[in-house]
mmCIF file of C-alpha atoms in Angstrom:
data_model
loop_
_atom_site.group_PDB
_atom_site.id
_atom_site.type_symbol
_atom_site.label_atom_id
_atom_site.label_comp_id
_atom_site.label_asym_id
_atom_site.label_seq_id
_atom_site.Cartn_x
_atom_site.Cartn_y
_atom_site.Cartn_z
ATOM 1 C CA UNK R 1 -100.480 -79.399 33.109
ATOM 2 C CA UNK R 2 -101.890 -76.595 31.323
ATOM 3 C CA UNK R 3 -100.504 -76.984 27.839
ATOM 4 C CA UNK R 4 -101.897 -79.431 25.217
ATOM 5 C CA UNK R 5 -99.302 -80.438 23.264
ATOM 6 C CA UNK R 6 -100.708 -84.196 23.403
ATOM 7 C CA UNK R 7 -103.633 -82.919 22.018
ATOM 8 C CA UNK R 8 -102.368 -81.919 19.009
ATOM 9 C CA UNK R 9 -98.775 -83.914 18.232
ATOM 10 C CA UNK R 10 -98.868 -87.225 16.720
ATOM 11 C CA UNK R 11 -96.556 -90.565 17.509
ATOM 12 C CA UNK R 12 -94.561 -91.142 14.873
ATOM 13 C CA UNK R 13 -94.593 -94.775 13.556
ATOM 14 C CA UNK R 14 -94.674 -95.442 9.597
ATOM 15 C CA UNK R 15 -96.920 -97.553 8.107
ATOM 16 C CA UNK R 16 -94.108 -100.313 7.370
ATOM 17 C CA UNK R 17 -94.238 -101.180 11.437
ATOM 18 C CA UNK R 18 -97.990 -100.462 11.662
ATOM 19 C CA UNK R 19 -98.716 -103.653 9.381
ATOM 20 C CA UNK R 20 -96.268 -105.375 11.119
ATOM 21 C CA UNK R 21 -97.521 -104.795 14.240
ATOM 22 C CA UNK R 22 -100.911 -105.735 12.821
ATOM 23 C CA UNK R 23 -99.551 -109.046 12.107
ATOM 24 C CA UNK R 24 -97.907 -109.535 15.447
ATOM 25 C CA UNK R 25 -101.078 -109.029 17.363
ATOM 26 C CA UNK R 26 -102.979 -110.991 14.896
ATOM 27 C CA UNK R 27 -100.086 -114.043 15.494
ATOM 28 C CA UNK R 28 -100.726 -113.591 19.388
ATOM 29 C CA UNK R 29 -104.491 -113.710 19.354
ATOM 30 C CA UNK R 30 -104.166 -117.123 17.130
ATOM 31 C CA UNK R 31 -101.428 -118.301 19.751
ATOM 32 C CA UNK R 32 -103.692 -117.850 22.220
ATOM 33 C CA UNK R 33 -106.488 -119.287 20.987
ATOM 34 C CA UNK R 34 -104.507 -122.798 19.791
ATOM 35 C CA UNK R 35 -104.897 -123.221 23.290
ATOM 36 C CA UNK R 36 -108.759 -122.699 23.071
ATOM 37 C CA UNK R 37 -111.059 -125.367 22.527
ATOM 38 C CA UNK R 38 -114.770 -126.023 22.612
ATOM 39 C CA UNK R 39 -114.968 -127.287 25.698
ATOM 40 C CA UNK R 40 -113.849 -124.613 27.298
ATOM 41 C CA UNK R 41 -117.132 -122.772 26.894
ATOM 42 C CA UNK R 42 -118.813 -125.560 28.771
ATOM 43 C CA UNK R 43 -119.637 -123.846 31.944
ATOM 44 C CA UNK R 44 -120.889 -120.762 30.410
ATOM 45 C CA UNK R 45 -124.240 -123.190 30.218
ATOM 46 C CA UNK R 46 -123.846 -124.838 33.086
ATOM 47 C CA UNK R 47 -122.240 -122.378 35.727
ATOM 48 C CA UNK R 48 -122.632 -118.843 34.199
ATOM 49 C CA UNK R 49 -122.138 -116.801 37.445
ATOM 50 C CA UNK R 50 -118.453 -116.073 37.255
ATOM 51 C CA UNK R 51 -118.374 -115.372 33.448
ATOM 52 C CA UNK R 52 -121.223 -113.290 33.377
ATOM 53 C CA UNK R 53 -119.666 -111.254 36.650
ATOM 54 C CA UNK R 54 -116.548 -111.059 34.692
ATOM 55 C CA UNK R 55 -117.910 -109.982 31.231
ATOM 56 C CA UNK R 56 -120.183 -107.457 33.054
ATOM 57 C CA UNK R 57 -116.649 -106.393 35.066
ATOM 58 C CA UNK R 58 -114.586 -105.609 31.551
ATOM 59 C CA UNK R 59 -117.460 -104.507 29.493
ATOM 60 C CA UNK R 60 -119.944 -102.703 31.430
ATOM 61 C CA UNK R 61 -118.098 -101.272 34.773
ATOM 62 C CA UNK R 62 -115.032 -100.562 34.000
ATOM 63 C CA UNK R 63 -115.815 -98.247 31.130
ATOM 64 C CA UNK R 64 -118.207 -96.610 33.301
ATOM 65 C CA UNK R 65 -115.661 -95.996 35.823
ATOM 66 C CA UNK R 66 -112.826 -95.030 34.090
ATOM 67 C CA UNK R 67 -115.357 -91.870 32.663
ATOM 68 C CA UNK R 68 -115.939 -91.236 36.498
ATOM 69 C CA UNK R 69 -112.383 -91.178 37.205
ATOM 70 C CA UNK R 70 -111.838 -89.383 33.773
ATOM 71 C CA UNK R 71 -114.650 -86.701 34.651
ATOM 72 C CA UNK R 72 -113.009 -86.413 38.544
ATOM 73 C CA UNK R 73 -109.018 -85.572 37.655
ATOM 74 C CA UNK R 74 -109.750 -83.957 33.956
ATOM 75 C CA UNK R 75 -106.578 -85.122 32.197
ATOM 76 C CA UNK R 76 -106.046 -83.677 28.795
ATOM 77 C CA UNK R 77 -108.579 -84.680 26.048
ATOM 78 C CA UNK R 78 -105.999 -86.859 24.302
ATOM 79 C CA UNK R 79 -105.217 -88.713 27.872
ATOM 80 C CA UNK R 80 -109.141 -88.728 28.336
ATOM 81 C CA UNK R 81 -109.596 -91.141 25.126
ATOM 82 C CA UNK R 82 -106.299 -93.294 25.750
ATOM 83 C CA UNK R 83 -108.149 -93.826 29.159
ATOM 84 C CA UNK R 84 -111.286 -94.491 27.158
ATOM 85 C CA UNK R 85 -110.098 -96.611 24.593
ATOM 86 C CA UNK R 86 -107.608 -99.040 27.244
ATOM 87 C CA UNK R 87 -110.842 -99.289 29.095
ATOM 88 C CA UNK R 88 -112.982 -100.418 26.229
ATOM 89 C CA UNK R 89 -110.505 -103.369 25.258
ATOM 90 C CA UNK R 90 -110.730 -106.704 25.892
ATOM 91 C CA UNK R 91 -108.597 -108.507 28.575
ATOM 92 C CA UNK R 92 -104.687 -108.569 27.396
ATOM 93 C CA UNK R 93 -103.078 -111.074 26.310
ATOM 94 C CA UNK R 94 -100.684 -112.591 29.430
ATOM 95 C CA UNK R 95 -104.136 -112.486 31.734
ATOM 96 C CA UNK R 96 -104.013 -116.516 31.321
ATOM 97 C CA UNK R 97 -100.151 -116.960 32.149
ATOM 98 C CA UNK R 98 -100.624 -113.937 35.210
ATOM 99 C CA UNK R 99 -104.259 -116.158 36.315
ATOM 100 C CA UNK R 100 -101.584 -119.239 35.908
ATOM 101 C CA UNK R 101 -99.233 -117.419 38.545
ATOM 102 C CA UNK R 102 -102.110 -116.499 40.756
ATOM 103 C CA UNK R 103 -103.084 -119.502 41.221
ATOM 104 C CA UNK R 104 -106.470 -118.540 39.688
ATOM 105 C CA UNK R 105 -109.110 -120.426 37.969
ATOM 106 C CA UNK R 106 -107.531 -120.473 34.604
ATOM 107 C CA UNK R 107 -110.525 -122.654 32.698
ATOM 108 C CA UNK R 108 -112.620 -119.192 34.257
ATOM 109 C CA UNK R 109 -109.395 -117.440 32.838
ATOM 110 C CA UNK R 110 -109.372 -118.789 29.330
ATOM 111 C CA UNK R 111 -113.121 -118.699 28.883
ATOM 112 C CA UNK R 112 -113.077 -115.028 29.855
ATOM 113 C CA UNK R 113 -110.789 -114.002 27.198
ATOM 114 C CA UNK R 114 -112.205 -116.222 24.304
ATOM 115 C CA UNK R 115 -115.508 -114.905 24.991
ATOM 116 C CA UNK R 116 -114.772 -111.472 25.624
ATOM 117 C CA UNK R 117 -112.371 -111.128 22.612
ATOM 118 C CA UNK R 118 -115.724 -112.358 20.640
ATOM 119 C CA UNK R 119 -117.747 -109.672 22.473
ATOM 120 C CA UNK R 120 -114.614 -106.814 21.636
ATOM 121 C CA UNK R 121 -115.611 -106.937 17.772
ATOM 122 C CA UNK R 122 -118.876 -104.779 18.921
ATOM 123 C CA UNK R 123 -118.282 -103.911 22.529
ATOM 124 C CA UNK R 124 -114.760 -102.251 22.004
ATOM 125 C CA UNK R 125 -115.257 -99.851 19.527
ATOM 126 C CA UNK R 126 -119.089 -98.739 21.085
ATOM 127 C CA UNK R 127 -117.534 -98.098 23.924
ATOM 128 C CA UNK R 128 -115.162 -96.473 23.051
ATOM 129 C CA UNK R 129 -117.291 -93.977 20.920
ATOM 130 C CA UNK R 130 -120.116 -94.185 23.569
ATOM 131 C CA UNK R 131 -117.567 -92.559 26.336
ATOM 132 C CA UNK R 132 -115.640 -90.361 24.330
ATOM 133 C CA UNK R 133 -118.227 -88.509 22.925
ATOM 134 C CA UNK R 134 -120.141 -88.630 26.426
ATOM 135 C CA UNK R 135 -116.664 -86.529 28.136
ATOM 136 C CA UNK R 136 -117.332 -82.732 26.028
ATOM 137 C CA UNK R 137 -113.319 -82.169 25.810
ATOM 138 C CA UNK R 138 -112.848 -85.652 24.494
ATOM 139 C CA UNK R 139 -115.952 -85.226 22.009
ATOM 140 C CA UNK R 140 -115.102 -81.896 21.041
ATOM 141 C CA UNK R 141 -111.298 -83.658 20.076
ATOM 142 C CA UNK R 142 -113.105 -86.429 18.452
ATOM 143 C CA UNK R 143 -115.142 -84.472 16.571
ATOM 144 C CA UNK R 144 -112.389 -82.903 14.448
ATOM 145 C CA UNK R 145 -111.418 -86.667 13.657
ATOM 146 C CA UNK R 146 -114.173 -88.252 12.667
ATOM 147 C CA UNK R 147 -114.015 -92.059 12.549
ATOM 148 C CA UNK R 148 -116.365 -94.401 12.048
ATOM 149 C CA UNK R 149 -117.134 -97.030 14.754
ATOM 150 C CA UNK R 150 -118.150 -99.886 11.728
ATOM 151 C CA UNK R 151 -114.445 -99.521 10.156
ATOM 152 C CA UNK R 152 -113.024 -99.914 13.851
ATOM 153 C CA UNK R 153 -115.393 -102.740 14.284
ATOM 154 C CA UNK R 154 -114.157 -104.553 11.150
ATOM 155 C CA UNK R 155 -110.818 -103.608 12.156
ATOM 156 C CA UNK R 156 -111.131 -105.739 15.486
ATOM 157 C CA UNK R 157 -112.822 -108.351 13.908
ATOM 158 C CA UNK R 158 -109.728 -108.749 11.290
ATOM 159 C CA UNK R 159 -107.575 -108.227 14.416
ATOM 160 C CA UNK R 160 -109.049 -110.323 17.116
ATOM 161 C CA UNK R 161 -112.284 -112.088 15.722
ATOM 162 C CA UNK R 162 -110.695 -114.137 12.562
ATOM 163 C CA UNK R 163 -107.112 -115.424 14.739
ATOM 164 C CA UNK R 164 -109.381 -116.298 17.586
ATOM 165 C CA UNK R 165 -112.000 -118.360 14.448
ATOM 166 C CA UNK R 166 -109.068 -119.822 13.067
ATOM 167 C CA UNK R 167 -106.942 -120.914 16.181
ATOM 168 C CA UNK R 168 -109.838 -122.877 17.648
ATOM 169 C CA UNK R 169 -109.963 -124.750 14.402
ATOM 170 C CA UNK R 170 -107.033 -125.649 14.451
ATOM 171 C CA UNK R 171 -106.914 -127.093 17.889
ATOM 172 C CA UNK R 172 -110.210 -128.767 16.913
ATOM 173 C CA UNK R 173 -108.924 -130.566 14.437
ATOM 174 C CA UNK R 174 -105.536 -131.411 15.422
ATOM 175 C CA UNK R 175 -105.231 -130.620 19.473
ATOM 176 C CA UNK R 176 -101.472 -131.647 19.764
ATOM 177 C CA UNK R 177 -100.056 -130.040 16.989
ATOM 178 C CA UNK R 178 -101.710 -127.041 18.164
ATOM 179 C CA UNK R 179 -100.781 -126.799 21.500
ATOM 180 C CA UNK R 180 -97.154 -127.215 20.477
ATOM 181 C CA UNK R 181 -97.272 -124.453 18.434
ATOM 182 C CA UNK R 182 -98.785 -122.454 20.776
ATOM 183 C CA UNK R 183 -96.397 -122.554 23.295
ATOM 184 C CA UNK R 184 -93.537 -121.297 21.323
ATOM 185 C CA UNK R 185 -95.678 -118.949 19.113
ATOM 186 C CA UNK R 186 -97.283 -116.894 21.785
ATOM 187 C CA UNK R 187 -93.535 -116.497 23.636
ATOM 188 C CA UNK R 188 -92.256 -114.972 20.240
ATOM 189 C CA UNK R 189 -94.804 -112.972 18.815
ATOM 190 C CA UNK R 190 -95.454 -111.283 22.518
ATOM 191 C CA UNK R 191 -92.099 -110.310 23.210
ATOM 192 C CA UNK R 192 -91.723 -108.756 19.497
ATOM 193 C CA UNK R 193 -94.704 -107.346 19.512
ATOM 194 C CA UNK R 194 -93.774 -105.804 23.227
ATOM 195 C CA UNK R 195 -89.773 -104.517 21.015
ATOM 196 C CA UNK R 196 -92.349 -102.753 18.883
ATOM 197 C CA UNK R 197 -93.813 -100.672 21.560
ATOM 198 C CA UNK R 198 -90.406 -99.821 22.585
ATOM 199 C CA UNK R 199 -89.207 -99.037 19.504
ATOM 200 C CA UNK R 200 -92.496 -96.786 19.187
ATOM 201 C CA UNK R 201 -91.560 -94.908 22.384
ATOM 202 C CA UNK R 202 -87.721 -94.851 21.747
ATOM 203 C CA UNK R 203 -88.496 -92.848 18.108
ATOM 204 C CA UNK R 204 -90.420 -89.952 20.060
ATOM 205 C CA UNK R 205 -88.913 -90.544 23.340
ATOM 206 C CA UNK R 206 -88.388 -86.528 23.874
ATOM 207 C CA UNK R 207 -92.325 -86.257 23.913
ATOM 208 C CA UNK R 208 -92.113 -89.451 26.469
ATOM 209 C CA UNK R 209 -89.712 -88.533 28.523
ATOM 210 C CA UNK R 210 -91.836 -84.889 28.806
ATOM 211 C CA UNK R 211 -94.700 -86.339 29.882
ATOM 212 C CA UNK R 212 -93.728 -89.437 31.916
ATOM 213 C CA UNK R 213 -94.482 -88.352 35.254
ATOM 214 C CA UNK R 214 -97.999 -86.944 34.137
ATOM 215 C CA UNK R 215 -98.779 -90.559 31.823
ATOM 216 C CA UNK R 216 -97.149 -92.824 34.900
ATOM 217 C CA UNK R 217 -99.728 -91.394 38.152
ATOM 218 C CA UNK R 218 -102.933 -91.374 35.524
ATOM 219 C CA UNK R 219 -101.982 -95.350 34.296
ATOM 220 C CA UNK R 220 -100.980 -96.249 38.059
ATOM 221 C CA UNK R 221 -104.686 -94.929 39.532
ATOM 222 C CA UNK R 222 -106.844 -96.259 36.321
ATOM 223 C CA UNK R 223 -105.040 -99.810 36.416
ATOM 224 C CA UNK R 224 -105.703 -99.701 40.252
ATOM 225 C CA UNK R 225 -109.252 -98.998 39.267
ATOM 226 C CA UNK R 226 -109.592 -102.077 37.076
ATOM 227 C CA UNK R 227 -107.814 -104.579 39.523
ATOM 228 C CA UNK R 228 -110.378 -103.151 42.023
ATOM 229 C CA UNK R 229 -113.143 -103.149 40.059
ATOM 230 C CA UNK R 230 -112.920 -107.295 39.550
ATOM 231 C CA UNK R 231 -111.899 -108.170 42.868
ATOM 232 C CA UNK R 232 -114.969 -105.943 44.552
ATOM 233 C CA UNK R 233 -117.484 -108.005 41.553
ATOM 234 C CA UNK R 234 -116.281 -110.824 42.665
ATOM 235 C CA UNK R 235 -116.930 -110.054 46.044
ATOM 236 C CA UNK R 236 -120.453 -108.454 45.718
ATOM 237 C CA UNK R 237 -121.499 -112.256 43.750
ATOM 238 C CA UNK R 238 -119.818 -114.132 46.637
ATOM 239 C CA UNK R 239 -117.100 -116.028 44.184
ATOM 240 C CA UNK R 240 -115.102 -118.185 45.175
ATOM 241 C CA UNK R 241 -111.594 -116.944 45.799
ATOM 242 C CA UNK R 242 -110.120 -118.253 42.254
ATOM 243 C CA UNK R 243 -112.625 -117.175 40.297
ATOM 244 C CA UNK R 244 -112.597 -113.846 42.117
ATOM 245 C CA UNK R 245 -108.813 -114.029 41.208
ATOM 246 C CA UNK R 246 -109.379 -114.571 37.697
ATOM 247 C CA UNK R 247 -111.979 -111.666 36.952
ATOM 248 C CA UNK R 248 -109.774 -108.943 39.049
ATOM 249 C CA UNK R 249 -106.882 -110.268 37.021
ATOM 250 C CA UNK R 250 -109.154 -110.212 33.458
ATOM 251 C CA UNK R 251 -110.502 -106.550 34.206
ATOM 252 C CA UNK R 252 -106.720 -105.073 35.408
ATOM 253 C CA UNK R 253 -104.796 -106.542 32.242
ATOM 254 C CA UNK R 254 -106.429 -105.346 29.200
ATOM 255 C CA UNK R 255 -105.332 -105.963 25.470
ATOM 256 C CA UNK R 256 -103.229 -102.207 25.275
ATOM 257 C CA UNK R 257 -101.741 -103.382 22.079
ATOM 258 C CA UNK R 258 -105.280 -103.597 20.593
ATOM 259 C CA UNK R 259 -105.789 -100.059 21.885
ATOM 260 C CA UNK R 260 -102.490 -99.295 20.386
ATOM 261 C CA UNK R 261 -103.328 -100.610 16.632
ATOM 262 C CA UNK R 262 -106.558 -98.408 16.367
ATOM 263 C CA UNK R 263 -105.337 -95.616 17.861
ATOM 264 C CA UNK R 264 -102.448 -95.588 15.137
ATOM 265 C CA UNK R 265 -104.627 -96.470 12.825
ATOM 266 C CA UNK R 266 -107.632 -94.033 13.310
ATOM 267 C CA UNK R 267 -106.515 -91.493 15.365
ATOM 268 C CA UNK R 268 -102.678 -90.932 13.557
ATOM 269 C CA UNK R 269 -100.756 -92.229 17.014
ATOM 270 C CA UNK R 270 -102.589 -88.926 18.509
ATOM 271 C CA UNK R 271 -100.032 -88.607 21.038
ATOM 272 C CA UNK R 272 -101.885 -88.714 24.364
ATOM 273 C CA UNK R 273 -103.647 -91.644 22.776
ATOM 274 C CA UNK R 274 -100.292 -93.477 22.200
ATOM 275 C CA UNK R 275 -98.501 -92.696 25.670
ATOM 276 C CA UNK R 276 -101.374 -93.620 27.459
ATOM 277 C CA UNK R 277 -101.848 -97.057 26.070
ATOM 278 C CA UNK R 278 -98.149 -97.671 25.116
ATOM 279 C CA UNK R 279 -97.477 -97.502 28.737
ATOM 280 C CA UNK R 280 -100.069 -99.050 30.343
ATOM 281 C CA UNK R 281 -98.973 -102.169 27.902
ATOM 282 C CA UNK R 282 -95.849 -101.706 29.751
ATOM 283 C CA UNK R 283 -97.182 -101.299 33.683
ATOM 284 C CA UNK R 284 -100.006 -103.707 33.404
ATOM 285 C CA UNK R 285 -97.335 -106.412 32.929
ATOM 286 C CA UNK R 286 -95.399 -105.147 35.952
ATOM 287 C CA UNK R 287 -98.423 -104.458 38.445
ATOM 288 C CA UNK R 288 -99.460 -108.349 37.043
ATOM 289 C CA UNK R 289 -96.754 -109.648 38.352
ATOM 290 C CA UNK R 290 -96.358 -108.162 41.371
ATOM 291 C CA UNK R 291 -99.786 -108.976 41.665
ATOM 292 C CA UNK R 292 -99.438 -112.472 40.988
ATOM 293 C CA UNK R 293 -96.530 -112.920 43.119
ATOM 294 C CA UNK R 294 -98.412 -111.779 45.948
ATOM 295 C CA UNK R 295 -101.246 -114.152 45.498
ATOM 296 C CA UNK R 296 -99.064 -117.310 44.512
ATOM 297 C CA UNK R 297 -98.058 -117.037 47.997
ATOM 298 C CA UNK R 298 -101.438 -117.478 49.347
ATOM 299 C CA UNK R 299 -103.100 -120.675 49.159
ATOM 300 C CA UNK R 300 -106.463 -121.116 47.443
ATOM 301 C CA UNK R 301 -109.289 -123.867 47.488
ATOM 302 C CA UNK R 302 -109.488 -125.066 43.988
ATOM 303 C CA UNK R 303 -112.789 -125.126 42.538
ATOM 304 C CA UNK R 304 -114.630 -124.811 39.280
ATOM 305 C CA UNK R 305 -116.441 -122.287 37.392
ATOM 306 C CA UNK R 306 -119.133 -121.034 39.539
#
């Protein structure tokens, strides 16, 4: 791949469906977090092991592998900041229904993503800048676009931060009500927030279908990377197998769409950007699965946060 067309194209998507898909995401961070309550955040005091393992796993690892693997294969700039900003993201937003499937520890689940989508407002766009501008050929990219990391950071906030604030409220205050809203609010505003992404990719499907092949291998190996990099955390700290389960499933499905939003927001769908993180939105749910279908055939000790 010696031409750098991604480099310099753009994804086209007008700002009509940007806001919507602003809104979407927004919608599925509050459905999620109807489901989110106080308690949950219980064994963060009591049994901190597996949360801090996982945070450490999405936050702090990961990033730092993905610029290793980044720095080893050399993918176009463009590719190299998708890669960088899908890294930087919190978990995604079917890691509790794919834990669910695993037979995982889902409280370990749930916790994970409330407190990590907390963390995102200042981890996610850091990050992000931290690695890009540590890679020279995604810097020297960068450079010529100049964003700055305290709009991205009240981006997320609005994004993440104040759905995730709000949805816990709710659920505080009325716990029924918000749990059956949640159930049918999540299903809806996931799968047309997932029609979005297609439509995205179906408008400038000639650039897709151009660079497929070279997107599809570079997703496959850094998704591989974050499965691995959670399962072999959890099995440095001695977890028990759910828990272990949860974080390898927290640090392989990351929020894409988030990536998505401020890439088309700051970066003008830069168009290695976009195909990187459009698609991994699209694999991570497949490789989940399959994932999940492979452990729901094992069986698994129960046990609590450790």
């Amino acid at each position: 791949m010696t031409d750098n067309i991604l480099d310099s194209i753009h994804i086209n998507f007008d700002s009509g469906s940007l806001w919507i898909m602003n809104i979407v995401l927004s919608l599925v961070m509050f459905g999620v977090s109807l489901e989110i309550s106080i308690s949950d955040f219980k064994p963060l005091w009591s049994k901190p092991k597996a949360l801090i393992v996982g945070l450490c796993s999405q936050f702090l690892v990961l990033p730092a592998l993905t610029f290793l693997l980044v720095f080893i294969i050399e993918p176009l700039p463009s590719i190299a900041l998708g890669m960088f900003m899908v890294a930087a993201c919190p978990g995604g937003n079917i890691s509790n229904f794919i834990s669910y499937l695993s037979k995982a520890n889902t409280a370990l689940s749930i916790s994970l993503t409330a407190i990590a989508t907390m963390l995102a407002v200042i981890m996610t766009p850091l990050n992000f800048h931290f690695y890009a501008m540590l890679y020279e050929p995604s810097s020297n990219l960068i450079q010529d676009i100049s964003i700055a990391p305290i709009e991205m950071i009240k981006l997320v906030f609005l994004l993440l931060g104040l759905p995730l604030i709000l949805g816990m409220y709710v659920n505080y205050k009325k716990p029924k009500i918000a749990l059956k809203i949640a159930k049918k609010l999540k299903v809806v505003s996931l799968v047309f927030f997932i029609c979005l992404v297609f439509i995205a990719l179906y408008n400038n499907r000639i650039i897709f279908m151009d660079y497929i092949f070279y997107v599809f291998w570079i997703v496959l190996i850094h998704n591989l990377v974050a499965f691995s990099t959670g399962y072999s955390l959890g099995r440095i700290f001695k977890l028990p197998e759910d828990s272990l389960r949860s974080i390898t499933i927290e640090t392989g499905i990351q929020n894409s769409g988030l990536g998505l939003l401020l890439i088309f927001t700051f970066f003008d769908g830069l168009g290695g950007m976009a195909l990187l993180a459009a698609f991994w939105g699209i694999w991570h749910i497949v490789s989940g699965l399959i994932l999940a279908a492979f452990w729901n055939k094992k069986s698994v000790a129960k046990e609590t946060i450790a």
